[in-house]
Amino acid sequence: MDFHVELQGRRDLAGQIYRGLRAAILDGRLRRGERLPPTRELALRLDVARNTVSVAYEWLAAEGLIAGRTRAGSFVQGEASRPRGRAGREAQVPLRARAFWRALPDLPAPLAPAAYDFGVGSPDVSRFPFESWRRLVARQLRAATVSGGYVDAAGHRGLREAVARHVGLARGVRADAEDVLITNGAQQALDLVGRVLIEPGDCVAMEEPGYPPARQVFQSLGARVVPVPVDAEGLDVAALPDAARLVYVTPSHQFPLGMPMSPARRVALLEWAKRRDAVVIEDDYDSEFRFGGRPLETLHGMDRSGRVLYVGSFSKVMVPMLRLGFLVAPPSLQRELRWARRVMDWHSPVPEQAALARFIDSGLLARHIRKMRREYEARHTCVAEGLARHCGDWLQVVPSVAGLHLSATFRRGGLALERETVTRARAAGVGLITLSRYFAGPRARAGLVLGYGGIPAVRVPEGLRRLGANLNQVVGLTKD
């Protein structure tokens, strides 16, 4: 047998041996039935530990490329055929995705973190009690607590009970464990609802400006998404299209502008949904971080006809990579939603669900939210005051009393000014998001959206000072 395994240094030796042997089998240098050298012999030839070679052989066997025979050794089990070289790749027929996916722009390449990053949607993970969370997860990963099977597609029973208690106390949502479905974040909850309720061509109404990932998930399911304008009271119910089958709203903290939906508009939306036999998705994101006044009652709490589906997530109150959220839905949809979840990916990781249930029931979540609410309120005030001080001649802050970001619209100037401001600010180390990116229709407003969850509080003043200096350069304004 004549083959060569190239070793690059001493790192990942088993992986290098595995890849070398695999390549030899795939390109035909090692034929079916050919015997591989014993692990001891190959280890001596390569000057590596015998166990290293054994691991590489185990990987090949697991892939079905080799098989061991008692007292005979390891033999090539099969050889895969594949196009060789560039000519083989060019001969392949290009596959075409659906039109919706082809129309999407390329995913942006990650940018280097800005020194003063006002990105949207990032919490301050440095304040999270990782040590407490680690202990809870470790406890759930013990052999005695890990099952070899799958669990209910609705999620871990203990977490569903904990979520029902949490949203009942914090937001007045009337629910028990049977009403709760655990999801991989809010985005999966929207996808599940769309799969169960939306037929291709159905009309879905969304706030304008609004949350692009929600818009994209409904469009990917074949819906016709219609933008509906918002004003100081939230969604303009009078502008809802009669054909809308589903309405997606963020009433506690309109995304991205930040105002809450007024009580009158909430009543009007529920009455409209009842008349039109429509469904309302209430995305209650960032409601935990309200800084002033009494929280408004949720649409779900006001609903008496069972038309509101309540969506929440733990991404902002804990850490985004946890990917746990929930959906509160009426009994009439639970069977179908569970089927949809089972078809999609069955359920979220159980140890993390169980750990989160303990995190909630022990009071750790409520304690963390109280601590971060105070921190974010201080940053909210700092950003609002800094924008007024350094950018007040050109930017008008949109009033808000909750969340992890602020929006500001340009008093004068349009989208060209918005783009130039963001470009110049980036060159000065300030990362910003344009307001116009959240509009689906042609009447986008120029402005900025500044997140303060992911930027250290001590860096906020200097970041806003730099923004103001660059904004003044863009518009040719010299301030005293």
Coordinates of C-alpha atoms in Angstrom, one line a residue:
M1 CA 0.0 0.0 0.0
D2 CA 1.5 3.3 -1.1
F3 CA 0.0 6.4 0.5
H4 CA 1.2 9.4 2.4
V5 CA -0.3 11.3 5.3
E6 CA 1.0 14.8 5.7
L7 CA 1.3 16.1 9.2
Q8 CA 1.3 19.8 9.8
G9 CA 3.1 20.3 13.2
R10 CA 1.8 18.4 16.1
R11 CA -1.7 19.8 16.4
D12 CA -4.8 17.7 15.7
L13 CA -2.8 14.6 14.7
A14 CA -5.8 12.3 14.8
G15 CA -7.7 14.7 12.6
Q16 CA -4.9 15.0 10.1
I17 CA -4.4 11.2 9.9
Y18 CA -8.2 10.8 9.4
R19 CA -8.4 13.4 6.7
G20 CA -5.3 11.9 4.9
L21 CA -6.8 8.4 4.9
R22 CA -10.2 9.6 4.0
A23 CA -8.9 11.5 1.0
A24 CA -7.0 8.4 -0.1
I25 CA -10.1 6.3 0.0
L26 CA -12.3 8.9 -1.7
D27 CA -10.0 9.4 -4.6
G28 CA -9.3 5.7 -5.2
R29 CA -5.7 5.4 -4.0
L30 CA -7.1 3.0 -1.4
R31 CA -9.4 0.4 -2.9
R32 CA -12.3 -1.6 -1.5
G33 CA -11.0 -4.6 0.4
E34 CA -7.5 -3.2 0.8
R35 CA -6.0 -3.7 4.3
L36 CA -4.8 -0.7 6.4
P37 CA -1.7 -1.1 8.4
P38 CA -2.2 -2.0 12.0
T39 CA -2.5 0.9 14.4
R40 CA 0.8 0.1 16.1
E41 CA 2.7 -0.1 12.8
L42 CA 1.2 3.2 11.4
A43 CA 1.9 4.9 14.7
L44 CA 5.6 4.0 14.6
R45 CA 5.8 5.1 10.9
L46 CA 4.3 8.5 11.7
D47 CA 6.0 8.8 15.1
V48 CA 2.7 9.4 17.0
A49 CA 0.9 7.7 19.8
R50 CA -0.9 4.5 18.9
N51 CA -4.1 5.9 20.5
T52 CA -4.0 8.8 18.0
V53 CA -4.1 6.4 15.1
S54 CA -6.9 4.4 16.8
V55 CA -9.0 7.5 17.1
A56 CA -8.6 8.3 13.3
Y57 CA -9.6 4.7 12.5
E58 CA -12.6 5.0 14.7
W59 CA -13.7 8.1 12.8
L60 CA -13.3 6.3 9.5
A61 CA -15.3 3.3 10.8
A62 CA -18.1 5.5 12.0
E63 CA -18.3 7.0 8.5
G64 CA -18.5 3.5 7.0
L65 CA -15.3 3.9 5.1
I66 CA -13.4 1.1 6.9
A67 CA -14.4 -2.0 8.9
G68 CA -12.5 -4.2 11.3
R69 CA -12.3 -7.9 10.9
T70 CA -11.5 -10.1 13.9
R71 CA -7.8 -11.1 14.0
A72 CA -7.4 -9.7 10.5
G73 CA -7.2 -6.0 10.8
S74 CA -9.0 -3.0 9.3
F75 CA -10.1 -3.0 5.6
V76 CA -11.5 -0.4 3.2
Q77 CA -15.2 -0.9 3.3
G78 CA -16.2 1.2 0.3
E79 CA -15.1 4.1 -1.9
A80 CA -17.3 7.1 -2.6
S81 CA -17.5 8.5 -6.0
R82 CA -17.3 12.2 -6.5
P83 CA -16.5 14.7 -9.3
R84 CA -12.8 15.3 -9.5
G85 CA -11.3 18.7 -9.8
R86 CA -12.8 21.9 -11.2
A87 CA -14.1 20.3 -14.3
G88 CA -16.3 18.0 -12.2
R89 CA -17.8 20.9 -10.3
E90 CA -18.5 22.8 -13.4
A91 CA -20.5 19.9 -14.8
Q92 CA -22.9 20.0 -12.0
V93 CA -26.4 21.4 -12.6
P94 CA -26.9 24.6 -10.5
L95 CA -29.8 24.1 -8.1
R96 CA -32.2 27.0 -7.7
A97 CA -33.9 28.0 -4.4
R98 CA -37.3 29.6 -4.3
A99 CA -37.6 33.1 -5.6
F100 CA -38.0 34.6 -2.1
W101 CA -34.6 33.3 -1.0
R102 CA -32.9 34.2 -4.2
A103 CA -34.1 37.8 -3.9
L104 CA -32.5 38.3 -0.5
P105 CA -29.2 40.2 -0.4
D106 CA -26.0 38.4 0.6
L107 CA -25.5 38.2 4.3
P108 CA -23.3 41.0 5.4
A109 CA -19.7 40.2 6.3
P110 CA -19.1 40.8 10.0
L111 CA -17.6 44.2 10.7
A112 CA -14.8 44.7 13.2
P113 CA -16.3 45.9 16.5
A114 CA -16.5 49.7 16.7
A115 CA -14.8 51.3 19.7
Y116 CA -18.1 53.0 20.5
D117 CA -20.7 50.5 19.3
F118 CA -24.3 51.6 19.6
G119 CA -25.6 48.4 17.9
V120 CA -29.2 47.4 18.5
G121 CA -30.4 44.3 20.3
S122 CA -27.4 43.4 22.4
P123 CA -27.7 43.2 26.2
D124 CA -24.9 43.7 28.6
V125 CA -23.8 40.1 29.1
S126 CA -21.0 41.1 31.5
R127 CA -23.6 41.6 34.2
F128 CA -25.2 38.2 33.8
P129 CA -24.7 35.8 36.8
F130 CA -22.8 33.2 34.8
E131 CA -21.6 31.3 37.9
S132 CA -25.2 30.7 39.1
W133 CA -26.3 29.7 35.6
R134 CA -23.3 27.3 35.2
R135 CA -24.2 25.5 38.4
L136 CA -27.9 25.1 37.4
V137 CA -26.9 23.7 33.9
A138 CA -24.3 21.4 35.4
R139 CA -26.9 20.0 37.8
Q140 CA -29.2 19.2 34.9
L141 CA -26.4 17.4 32.9
R142 CA -25.9 14.7 35.5
A143 CA -26.5 11.2 34.2
A144 CA -29.4 10.7 36.6
T145 CA -31.4 13.7 35.2
V146 CA -30.6 13.1 31.4
S147 CA -33.2 11.1 29.5
G148 CA -32.4 9.0 26.4
G149 CA -35.7 10.0 24.7
Y150 CA -37.4 13.1 23.5
V151 CA -39.8 15.3 25.5
D152 CA -43.1 17.0 24.7
A153 CA -42.8 19.3 21.7
A154 CA -44.4 22.0 23.8
G155 CA -41.2 21.9 26.0
H156 CA -40.1 21.0 29.5
R157 CA -43.1 21.0 31.8
G158 CA -41.3 22.7 34.7
L159 CA -40.2 25.6 32.4
R160 CA -43.7 26.0 31.0
E161 CA -45.1 26.3 34.5
A162 CA -42.4 28.8 35.5
V163 CA -43.0 30.9 32.4
A164 CA -46.7 30.9 33.0
R165 CA -46.1 32.2 36.6
H166 CA -43.5 34.7 35.4
V167 CA -45.7 36.4 32.7
G168 CA -48.7 36.2 35.0
L169 CA -46.9 38.2 37.8
A170 CA -44.8 40.5 35.6
R171 CA -47.3 41.2 32.8
G172 CA -50.7 40.1 33.8
V173 CA -50.9 37.4 31.2
R174 CA -53.5 34.8 32.0
A175 CA -52.0 31.4 31.2
D176 CA -51.1 28.0 32.7
A177 CA -48.5 25.5 31.5
E178 CA -50.9 24.0 28.9
D179 CA -51.0 27.4 27.1
V180 CA -47.2 27.8 26.9
L181 CA -45.0 26.4 24.1
I182 CA -41.2 26.8 24.6
T183 CA -39.4 27.9 21.4
N184 CA -35.8 28.7 20.2
G185 CA -36.3 32.4 20.7
A186 CA -39.1 34.7 19.6
Q187 CA -38.2 34.2 15.9
Q188 CA -39.2 30.5 16.0
A189 CA -42.4 31.4 17.7
L190 CA -43.3 33.6 14.8
D191 CA -42.4 30.9 12.4
L192 CA -44.6 28.3 14.1
V193 CA -47.6 30.7 14.1
G194 CA -47.1 31.4 10.5
R195 CA -46.8 27.7 9.6
V196 CA -50.0 27.0 11.4
L197 CA -52.1 30.0 10.3
I198 CA -50.8 31.4 7.1
E199 CA -51.7 30.2 3.6
P200 CA -49.6 31.3 0.6
G201 CA -51.1 34.7 -0.5
D202 CA -52.6 35.6 2.9
C203 CA -52.3 39.2 3.9
V204 CA -50.2 39.9 7.1
A205 CA -50.1 43.4 8.5
M206 CA -47.0 44.8 10.2
E207 CA -46.0 48.1 11.8
E208 CA -44.1 50.6 9.6
P209 CA -41.3 50.9 10.5
G210 CA -41.1 47.4 11.9
Y211 CA -39.0 44.4 12.8
P212 CA -37.4 43.0 9.5
P213 CA -36.9 39.4 10.7
A214 CA -40.6 39.1 11.5
R215 CA -41.4 40.5 8.1
Q216 CA -39.0 38.0 6.4
V217 CA -40.4 35.0 8.2
F218 CA -44.0 35.8 7.1
Q219 CA -42.8 36.5 3.5
S220 CA -40.8 33.2 3.4
L221 CA -44.1 31.4 4.1
G222 CA -45.7 33.0 1.1
A223 CA -47.6 35.8 2.9
R224 CA -48.2 39.2 1.4
V225 CA -46.9 41.5 4.1
V226 CA -48.5 45.0 4.1
P227 CA -46.8 47.8 6.1
V228 CA -49.1 49.9 8.3
P229 CA -47.9 53.3 9.6
V230 CA -47.4 54.1 13.2
D231 CA -47.8 57.5 15.0
A232 CA -47.3 58.7 18.5
E233 CA -50.0 56.3 19.7
G234 CA -48.6 53.2 17.9
L235 CA -50.2 51.3 15.1
D236 CA -52.8 53.2 13.1
V237 CA -55.6 50.7 13.3
A238 CA -57.7 52.7 10.8
A239 CA -55.1 52.0 8.2
L240 CA -55.2 48.2 8.6
P241 CA -56.1 46.4 5.3
D242 CA -59.5 44.7 5.4
A243 CA -57.9 41.5 4.0
A244 CA -55.4 41.1 6.8
R245 CA -55.5 37.6 8.3
L246 CA -52.8 38.3 10.9
V247 CA -51.4 41.5 12.5
Y248 CA -48.0 41.6 14.1
V249 CA -47.4 44.4 16.7
T250 CA -45.0 45.4 19.4
P251 CA -47.3 47.4 21.7
S252 CA -45.2 47.7 24.8
H253 CA -42.3 49.3 23.1
Q254 CA -42.8 49.8 19.3
F255 CA -39.8 48.5 17.4
P256 CA -37.8 50.5 16.5
L257 CA -39.3 53.9 17.4
G258 CA -40.0 53.0 21.1
M259 CA -43.4 54.5 21.9
P260 CA -46.1 52.3 23.6
M261 CA -49.5 51.7 21.9
S262 CA -52.1 53.8 23.6
P263 CA -55.0 52.2 25.5
A264 CA -57.5 53.5 22.9
R265 CA -55.5 51.9 20.1
R266 CA -55.3 48.6 21.9
V267 CA -59.0 48.5 22.3
A268 CA -59.5 49.5 18.7
L269 CA -57.1 46.8 17.5
L270 CA -58.9 44.0 19.5
E271 CA -62.3 45.2 18.2
W272 CA -60.9 45.2 14.6
A273 CA -59.5 41.7 15.0
K274 CA -62.9 40.4 16.3
R275 CA -64.8 42.0 13.4
R276 CA -62.4 40.7 10.8
D277 CA -61.9 37.3 12.3
A278 CA -58.1 38.0 12.4
V279 CA -55.3 37.0 14.7
V280 CA -53.0 39.4 16.6
I281 CA -49.4 38.4 17.5
E282 CA -48.2 40.5 20.5
D283 CA -44.4 40.6 20.6
D284 CA -43.8 41.9 24.1
Y285 CA -40.0 42.3 23.7
D286 CA -38.1 44.6 26.1
S287 CA -41.2 45.0 28.3
E288 CA -39.1 44.0 31.4
F289 CA -37.1 47.1 31.0
R290 CA -39.6 49.8 31.6
F291 CA -38.2 52.9 33.3
G292 CA -41.2 55.2 34.1
G293 CA -44.9 55.1 34.8
R294 CA -47.2 52.1 35.3
P295 CA -46.8 49.3 32.6
L296 CA -49.7 49.2 30.2
E297 CA -51.9 46.1 30.2
T298 CA -50.9 43.6 27.6
L299 CA -53.2 43.0 24.6
H300 CA -53.3 39.4 25.7
G301 CA -54.6 40.5 29.1
M302 CA -57.3 42.7 27.5
D303 CA -58.3 40.0 25.0
R304 CA -61.6 38.2 25.7
S305 CA -62.1 36.4 22.4
G306 CA -58.8 34.4 22.3
R307 CA -57.4 36.1 19.2
V308 CA -54.1 37.3 20.7
L309 CA -51.0 35.1 20.7
Y310 CA -48.3 36.3 23.1
V311 CA -44.6 36.0 22.2
G312 CA -41.7 36.5 24.6
S313 CA -38.0 35.8 24.7
F314 CA -35.2 35.5 27.2
S315 CA -32.5 36.7 24.8
K316 CA -32.4 40.3 26.0
V317 CA -33.0 39.6 29.7
M318 CA -30.3 36.9 29.8
V319 CA -27.9 36.2 26.9
P320 CA -28.9 36.0 23.2
M321 CA -27.0 32.7 22.6
L322 CA -29.3 30.9 25.0
R323 CA -32.0 30.9 22.3
L324 CA -35.0 30.2 24.5
G325 CA -38.3 32.0 24.1
F326 CA -42.0 31.1 24.4
L327 CA -45.4 31.4 22.9
V328 CA -48.7 31.7 24.8
A329 CA -51.5 30.4 22.6
P330 CA -55.2 29.4 23.1
P331 CA -56.2 25.7 23.4
S332 CA -57.7 25.8 19.9
L333 CA -54.2 26.0 18.3
Q334 CA -52.1 23.9 20.8
R335 CA -52.4 20.6 18.9
E336 CA -51.4 22.2 15.6
L337 CA -48.6 24.2 17.1
R338 CA -47.1 21.2 18.8
W339 CA -47.2 19.3 15.5
A340 CA -45.5 22.1 13.8
R341 CA -42.8 22.2 16.4
R342 CA -42.3 18.4 16.2
V343 CA -42.0 18.6 12.4
M344 CA -39.5 21.5 12.7
D345 CA -37.0 20.3 15.3
W346 CA -39.1 18.6 18.0
H347 CA -38.0 20.6 21.1
S348 CA -35.3 22.9 22.5
P349 CA -32.4 21.4 24.5
V350 CA -33.9 20.0 27.7
P351 CA -31.0 20.7 30.2
E352 CA -31.1 24.4 29.4
Q353 CA -34.9 24.4 29.7
A354 CA -34.7 22.7 33.1
A355 CA -32.0 25.1 34.3
L356 CA -34.0 28.1 33.2
A357 CA -37.0 26.8 35.1
R358 CA -34.9 26.7 38.3
F359 CA -33.4 30.1 37.4
I360 CA -36.9 31.6 37.3
D361 CA -38.4 29.8 40.3
S362 CA -35.4 30.6 42.6
G363 CA -35.8 34.3 42.0
L364 CA -32.5 34.7 40.1
L365 CA -34.2 36.0 37.0
A366 CA -36.3 38.6 38.8
R367 CA -33.2 39.8 40.7
H368 CA -31.2 40.1 37.4
I369 CA -34.0 42.0 35.7
R370 CA -34.2 44.5 38.6
K371 CA -30.5 45.1 38.5
M372 CA -30.3 45.5 34.8
R373 CA -33.4 47.8 34.7
R374 CA -31.6 50.3 36.9
E375 CA -28.5 50.0 34.7
Y376 CA -30.3 50.4 31.4
E377 CA -32.4 53.3 32.8
A378 CA -29.1 55.2 33.6
R379 CA -27.8 54.5 30.1
H380 CA -31.1 55.5 28.5
T381 CA -30.9 58.9 30.3
C382 CA -27.2 59.3 29.3
V383 CA -27.9 58.6 25.6
A384 CA -30.9 60.9 25.5
E385 CA -29.1 63.8 27.2
G386 CA -26.0 63.2 25.1
L387 CA -28.0 63.3 21.9
A388 CA -29.6 66.5 22.9
R389 CA -26.3 68.1 23.9
H390 CA -24.2 67.1 20.9
C391 CA -26.7 66.5 18.1
G392 CA -29.9 68.4 19.2
D393 CA -29.7 70.9 16.3
W394 CA -30.2 68.0 13.8
L395 CA -31.7 65.1 15.6
Q396 CA -35.0 64.8 17.5
V397 CA -35.1 62.0 20.0
V398 CA -38.3 59.9 19.9
P399 CA -39.7 59.7 23.4
S400 CA -39.6 56.2 25.0
V401 CA -39.5 54.8 28.5
A402 CA -38.4 51.3 28.0
G403 CA -36.0 49.0 26.2
L404 CA -32.3 48.8 25.1
H405 CA -32.3 51.5 22.4
L406 CA -33.4 55.0 21.5
S407 CA -34.4 56.3 18.1
A408 CA -33.8 59.8 16.8
T409 CA -35.1 61.3 13.5
F410 CA -33.4 64.0 11.5
R411 CA -35.0 67.4 11.8
R412 CA -33.9 68.3 8.3
G413 CA -32.2 66.4 5.5
G414 CA -33.0 63.0 4.1
L415 CA -31.6 59.5 3.5
A416 CA -28.4 60.9 2.0
L417 CA -27.6 62.7 5.2
E418 CA -28.4 59.6 7.2
R419 CA -26.0 57.4 5.1
E420 CA -23.2 59.9 5.2
T421 CA -23.5 60.4 8.9
V422 CA -23.3 56.7 9.6
T423 CA -20.3 56.3 7.2
R424 CA -18.4 59.1 8.8
A425 CA -19.2 58.1 12.3
R426 CA -18.0 54.5 11.6
A427 CA -14.6 56.0 10.4
A428 CA -14.4 57.8 13.8
G429 CA -15.0 54.5 15.7
V430 CA -18.8 55.0 16.3
G431 CA -21.1 52.1 15.2
L432 CA -24.6 53.1 14.4
I433 CA -27.8 51.7 12.8
T434 CA -29.9 53.7 10.3
L435 CA -33.6 54.1 11.0
S436 CA -34.5 53.7 7.3
R437 CA -33.4 50.1 7.3
Y438 CA -36.6 49.2 9.3
F439 CA -39.0 50.5 6.7
A440 CA -40.4 48.2 4.1
G441 CA -42.2 50.8 2.0
P442 CA -40.9 53.7 0.0
R443 CA -41.6 56.4 2.6
A444 CA -38.7 55.7 4.9
R445 CA -37.8 58.3 7.4
A446 CA -34.2 59.3 8.0
G447 CA -32.8 58.9 11.5
L448 CA -30.6 56.8 13.8
V449 CA -31.3 53.9 16.2
L450 CA -28.8 53.8 19.1
G451 CA -28.6 50.7 21.3
Y452 CA -27.0 51.1 24.7
G453 CA -27.1 47.5 26.0
G454 CA -23.8 46.4 24.5
I455 CA -21.7 49.5 25.0
P456 CA -20.1 50.1 28.4
A457 CA -21.7 53.0 30.1
V458 CA -18.4 54.8 30.5
R459 CA -18.0 54.9 26.7
V460 CA -21.4 56.4 25.9
P461 CA -20.5 60.1 26.4
E462 CA -17.4 60.0 24.2
G463 CA -19.2 58.1 21.6
L464 CA -22.0 60.7 21.4
R465 CA -19.5 63.5 21.4
R466 CA -17.8 61.9 18.3
L467 CA -21.1 61.4 16.7
G468 CA -22.0 65.1 17.2
A469 CA -18.6 66.2 15.8
N470 CA -19.0 64.1 12.7
L471 CA -22.6 65.1 12.2
N472 CA -21.6 68.7 12.3
Q473 CA -19.0 68.1 9.6
V474 CA -21.6 66.3 7.4
V475 CA -24.1 69.2 7.5
G476 CA -21.5 71.9 7.6
L477 CA -22.6 73.3 11.0
T478 CA -20.2 74.8 13.5
K479 CA -21.4 74.8 17.1
D480 CA -20.2 77.1 19.8

